[in-house]
Amino acid sequence: GEDVEQSLFLSVREGDSSVINCTYTDSSSTYLYWYKQEPGAGLQLLTYIFSNMDMKQDQRLTVLLNKKDKHLSLRIADTQTGDSAIYFCAEGMNTGFQKLVFGTGTRLLVSP
Amino acid sequence: SAVISQKPSRDICQRGTSLTIQCQVDSQVTMMFWYRQQPGQSLTLIATANQGSEATYESGFVIDKFPISRPNLTFSTLTVSNMSPEDSSIYLCSVGTREKLFFGSGTQLSVL
């Protein structure tokens, strides 16, 4: 079955870069996503990457995809305290274009 | 991106009662979904809300427990029936395009 795994926790200092990692199992995934969840809020779509791409950059966010190893990462440059949240990666299953399987979530804590 | 309004935003309910959660979208969408996020966990898809036909439920979820309505292309409801403390979760409505999935702010449900 599908399985998406992330490390549970990451702590960085303000101004440093953060790298959040994710591994997935379904090689037929079409899209891979990063969502941000702040306390008491829903999920905000941060960025996504099509499975035939290796990298996507969007302002402070860089997504790297290693399809061979089924590894996805999100790099946040110049991390700010407002970036503190839980970050979920998700894979879009080939059976339906929005049927997403979510990872366990990584809690990012940014200290001043 | 679509604007998704979900209500109530939170509720505290008694065991054995039912709660209906509403989801309103600011534009017509084909695909609407309901997810559950149990405390400290990731998101799990409950069902796909189909306009004009019965919802499609994922494994582990049944219509008697989670009846869903989808009367038109901008609105859906999810009812959590005969609640128990195990139903305490965040319930999220989401809508999708071919590439992206957007979420409402969620309903935080606590069952006593």
Short mmCIF file of C-alpha atoms in Angstrom, two decimals:
data_model
loop_
_atom_site.label_atom_id
_atom_site.label_comp_id
_atom_site.label_asym_id
_atom_site.label_seq_id
_atom_site.Cartn_x
_atom_site.Cartn_y
_atom_site.Cartn_z
CA GLY A 1 0.00 0.00 0.00
CA GLU A 2 0.91 3.65 -0.13
CA ASP A 3 3.15 5.00 2.60
CA VAL A 4 4.61 8.47 2.97
CA GLU A 5 7.11 9.10 5.74
CA GLN A 6 8.68 12.19 7.24
CA SER A 7 10.83 12.96 10.22
CA LEU A 8 8.72 14.24 13.09
CA PHE A 9 10.59 17.31 14.18
CA LEU A 10 13.08 19.91 12.95
CA SER A 11 14.48 22.85 14.89
CA VAL A 12 16.43 25.69 13.25
CA ARG A 13 17.52 29.20 14.06
CA GLU A 14 16.01 32.22 12.35
CA GLY A 15 17.91 33.05 9.17
CA ASP A 16 19.19 29.50 8.62
CA SER A 17 17.92 27.19 5.89
CA SER A 18 15.52 24.40 6.74
CA VAL A 19 15.36 21.12 4.86
CA ILE A 20 12.37 18.87 5.39
CA ASN A 21 12.57 15.39 3.91
CA CYS A 22 9.95 12.93 2.75
CA THR A 23 10.01 9.43 1.31
CA TYR A 24 7.17 7.81 -0.56
CA THR A 25 6.52 4.38 -1.97
CA ASP A 26 4.28 4.67 -5.03
CA SER A 27 6.41 5.11 -8.14
CA SER A 28 3.34 5.94 -10.21
CA SER A 29 2.65 9.18 -8.32
CA THR A 30 1.96 11.99 -10.74
CA TYR A 31 2.33 15.01 -8.47
CA LEU A 32 3.98 15.55 -5.12
CA TYR A 33 2.94 18.32 -2.77
CA TRP A 34 4.02 20.31 0.24
CA TYR A 35 1.41 21.72 2.60
CA LYS A 36 1.80 23.94 5.66
CA GLN A 37 -0.47 23.76 8.70
CA GLU A 38 -0.34 26.44 11.35
CA PRO A 39 -1.92 25.87 14.78
CA GLY A 40 -5.70 25.75 14.60
CA ALA A 41 -5.76 26.22 10.84
CA GLY A 42 -6.40 24.17 7.74
CA LEU A 43 -3.77 23.17 5.23
CA GLN A 44 -2.17 25.71 2.93
CA LEU A 45 -0.75 24.46 -0.35
CA LEU A 46 2.82 25.73 -0.51
CA THR A 47 4.10 24.19 -3.70
CA TYR A 48 3.94 21.06 -5.80
CA ILE A 49 6.06 19.32 -8.39
CA PHE A 50 5.22 17.12 -11.32
CA SER A 51 6.86 13.74 -11.16
CA ASN A 52 8.95 14.25 -14.30
CA MET A 53 10.71 17.27 -12.77
CA ASP A 54 13.80 17.21 -10.57
CA MET A 55 13.54 20.63 -9.02
CA LYS A 56 11.18 23.53 -8.59
CA GLN A 57 11.97 26.88 -7.04
CA ASP A 58 9.42 29.38 -5.78
CA GLN A 59 10.87 32.38 -3.93
CA ARG A 60 12.30 31.01 -0.65
CA LEU A 61 11.11 27.47 -1.36
CA THR A 62 13.04 24.85 -3.30
CA VAL A 63 11.62 21.40 -3.94
CA LEU A 64 13.94 18.57 -4.95
CA LEU A 65 12.63 15.28 -6.26
CA ASN A 66 14.72 12.13 -6.59
CA LYS A 67 12.33 9.78 -8.32
CA LYS A 68 14.77 6.89 -8.33
CA ASP A 69 15.03 6.96 -4.53
CA LYS A 70 11.42 8.17 -4.07
CA HIS A 71 12.70 11.06 -2.02
CA LEU A 72 11.24 14.54 -1.86
CA SER A 73 12.62 17.51 0.03
CA LEU A 74 11.55 21.05 0.80
CA ARG A 75 14.20 23.66 1.46
CA ILE A 76 13.16 26.94 3.05
CA ALA A 77 15.81 29.63 2.69
CA ASP A 78 16.23 32.35 5.33
CA THR A 79 13.77 30.65 7.67
CA GLN A 80 11.62 33.03 9.73
CA THR A 81 9.71 32.52 12.98
CA GLY A 82 6.51 32.72 10.92
CA ASP A 83 7.58 29.55 9.16
CA SER A 84 7.04 27.59 12.38
CA ALA A 85 4.31 25.09 11.54
CA ILE A 86 3.72 21.48 10.59
CA TYR A 87 4.72 20.61 7.03
CA PHE A 88 3.06 17.72 5.23
CA CYS A 89 4.24 16.12 2.04
CA ALA A 90 1.68 14.26 -0.05
CA GLU A 91 1.70 12.14 -3.15
CA GLY A 92 -1.00 12.27 -5.77
CA MET A 93 -2.06 8.76 -6.59
CA ASN A 94 -2.29 7.68 -10.16
CA THR A 95 -5.78 6.34 -9.59
CA GLY A 96 -7.25 9.78 -9.25
CA PHE A 97 -5.69 13.13 -9.78
CA GLN A 98 -6.61 14.56 -6.40
CA LYS A 99 -6.56 11.46 -4.24
CA LEU A 100 -3.67 12.39 -2.00
CA VAL A 101 -1.82 10.28 0.52
CA PHE A 102 -0.28 12.44 3.20
CA GLY A 103 2.88 11.99 5.18
CA THR A 104 3.03 12.05 8.94
CA GLY A 105 4.02 15.71 9.08
CA THR A 106 7.19 17.46 10.25
CA ARG A 107 6.93 20.04 12.98
CA LEU A 108 9.31 22.91 12.21
CA LEU A 109 10.31 25.12 15.11
CA VAL A 110 12.18 28.32 14.29
CA SER A 111 13.89 30.02 17.21
CA PRO A 112 15.01 33.68 17.22
CA SER B 1 -7.36 29.07 -5.81
CA ALA B 2 -10.86 28.45 -4.47
CA VAL B 3 -12.16 30.07 -1.29
CA ILE B 4 -13.56 27.37 0.94
CA SER B 5 -15.75 28.24 3.93
CA GLN B 6 -16.36 25.58 6.51
CA LYS B 7 -18.62 25.75 9.54
CA PRO B 8 -18.74 25.34 12.37
CA SER B 9 -15.06 26.01 12.98
CA ARG B 10 -15.22 24.09 16.23
CA ASP B 11 -17.75 22.33 18.39
CA ILE B 12 -17.94 20.34 21.58
CA CYS B 13 -20.54 17.58 21.43
CA GLN B 14 -21.98 14.95 23.68
CA ARG B 15 -21.52 11.27 23.07
CA GLY B 16 -24.32 9.75 20.99
CA THR B 17 -25.29 12.95 19.20
CA SER B 18 -24.64 13.92 15.57
CA LEU B 19 -22.99 16.97 14.03
CA THR B 20 -23.33 18.23 10.48
CA ILE B 21 -20.42 20.17 9.01
CA GLN B 22 -21.00 22.47 6.06
CA CYS B 23 -18.59 23.30 3.26
CA GLN B 24 -19.24 26.16 0.82
CA VAL B 25 -17.00 26.97 -2.15
CA ASP B 26 -16.97 30.29 -3.99
CA SER B 27 -16.97 28.63 -7.41
CA GLN B 28 -18.33 25.51 -9.00
CA VAL B 29 -16.04 22.53 -8.54
CA THR B 30 -16.34 18.99 -9.76
CA MET B 31 -14.41 17.26 -7.02
CA MET B 32 -15.03 17.74 -3.31
CA PHE B 33 -13.49 15.62 -0.61
CA TRP B 34 -13.72 15.15 3.13
CA TYR B 35 -10.64 14.38 5.23
CA ARG B 36 -10.14 13.59 8.88
CA GLN B 37 -7.11 14.53 10.94
CA GLN B 38 -6.98 12.76 14.26
CA PRO B 39 -5.03 14.44 17.08
CA GLY B 40 -1.34 14.62 16.28
CA GLN B 41 -1.74 12.63 13.11
CA SER B 42 -1.81 13.04 9.37
CA LEU B 43 -4.84 13.39 7.13
CA THR B 44 -6.97 10.48 6.02
CA LEU B 45 -9.45 10.65 3.18
CA ILE B 46 -12.98 9.81 4.33
CA ALA B 47 -14.86 10.06 1.06
CA THR B 48 -15.32 11.81 -2.25
CA ALA B 49 -18.54 13.84 -2.40
CA ASN B 50 -20.12 13.29 -5.79
CA GLN B 51 -22.68 15.73 -7.11
CA GLY B 52 -25.96 13.99 -7.90
CA SER B 53 -24.95 10.57 -6.64
CA GLU B 54 -23.82 8.80 -3.49
CA ALA B 55 -20.45 9.60 -2.01
CA THR B 56 -17.55 7.22 -2.56
CA TYR B 57 -16.14 6.06 0.77
CA GLU B 58 -12.62 4.93 1.53
CA SER B 59 -11.82 1.74 3.33
CA GLY B 60 -12.76 2.00 6.99
CA PHE B 61 -15.45 4.63 6.52
CA VAL B 62 -19.16 3.90 6.02
CA ILE B 63 -22.17 5.91 4.97
CA ASP B 64 -24.14 5.20 8.13
CA LYS B 65 -21.46 6.80 10.26
CA PHE B 66 -20.46 9.62 7.89
CA PRO B 67 -23.40 10.50 5.62
CA ILE B 68 -22.47 13.07 2.99
CA SER B 69 -24.64 15.32 0.87
CA ARG B 70 -23.64 17.16 -2.31
CA PRO B 71 -26.71 18.96 -3.61
CA ASN B 72 -24.83 21.17 -6.07
CA LEU B 73 -21.37 22.05 -7.35
CA THR B 74 -20.57 24.56 -4.59
CA PHE B 75 -21.82 22.91 -1.39
CA SER B 76 -21.43 19.73 0.62
CA THR B 77 -22.14 18.51 4.13
CA LEU B 78 -20.56 15.80 6.23
CA THR B 79 -22.44 14.41 9.23
CA VAL B 80 -20.63 12.62 12.03
CA SER B 81 -23.29 10.33 13.48
CA ASN B 82 -23.70 8.77 16.90
CA MET B 83 -20.47 10.33 18.05
CA SER B 84 -18.00 8.82 20.49
CA PRO B 85 -14.79 10.33 21.94
CA GLU B 86 -12.85 8.49 19.20
CA ASP B 87 -14.47 10.83 16.67
CA SER B 88 -12.66 13.82 18.19
CA SER B 89 -10.67 15.13 15.23
CA ILE B 90 -10.33 17.94 12.76
CA TYR B 91 -12.57 17.41 9.75
CA LEU B 92 -11.49 19.16 6.57
CA CYS B 93 -13.31 19.83 3.35
CA SER B 94 -11.21 20.07 0.21
CA VAL B 95 -11.71 20.82 -3.45
CA GLY B 96 -9.51 19.97 -6.34
CA THR B 97 -8.42 20.90 -9.79
CA ARG B 98 -6.54 18.48 -11.97
CA GLU B 99 -3.26 19.37 -10.29
CA LYS B 100 -4.03 20.87 -6.91
CA LEU B 101 -6.07 20.23 -3.80
CA PHE B 102 -7.19 23.12 -1.59
CA PHE B 103 -8.48 22.88 1.95
CA GLY B 104 -10.94 24.69 4.13
CA SER B 105 -9.91 25.83 7.58
CA GLY B 106 -11.37 22.71 9.18
CA THR B 107 -13.83 21.87 11.93
CA GLN B 108 -12.30 20.99 15.28
CA LEU B 109 -14.64 18.47 16.91
CA SER B 110 -14.37 17.38 20.52
CA VAL B 111 -16.68 14.64 21.80
CA LEU B 112 -17.18 14.29 25.53
#
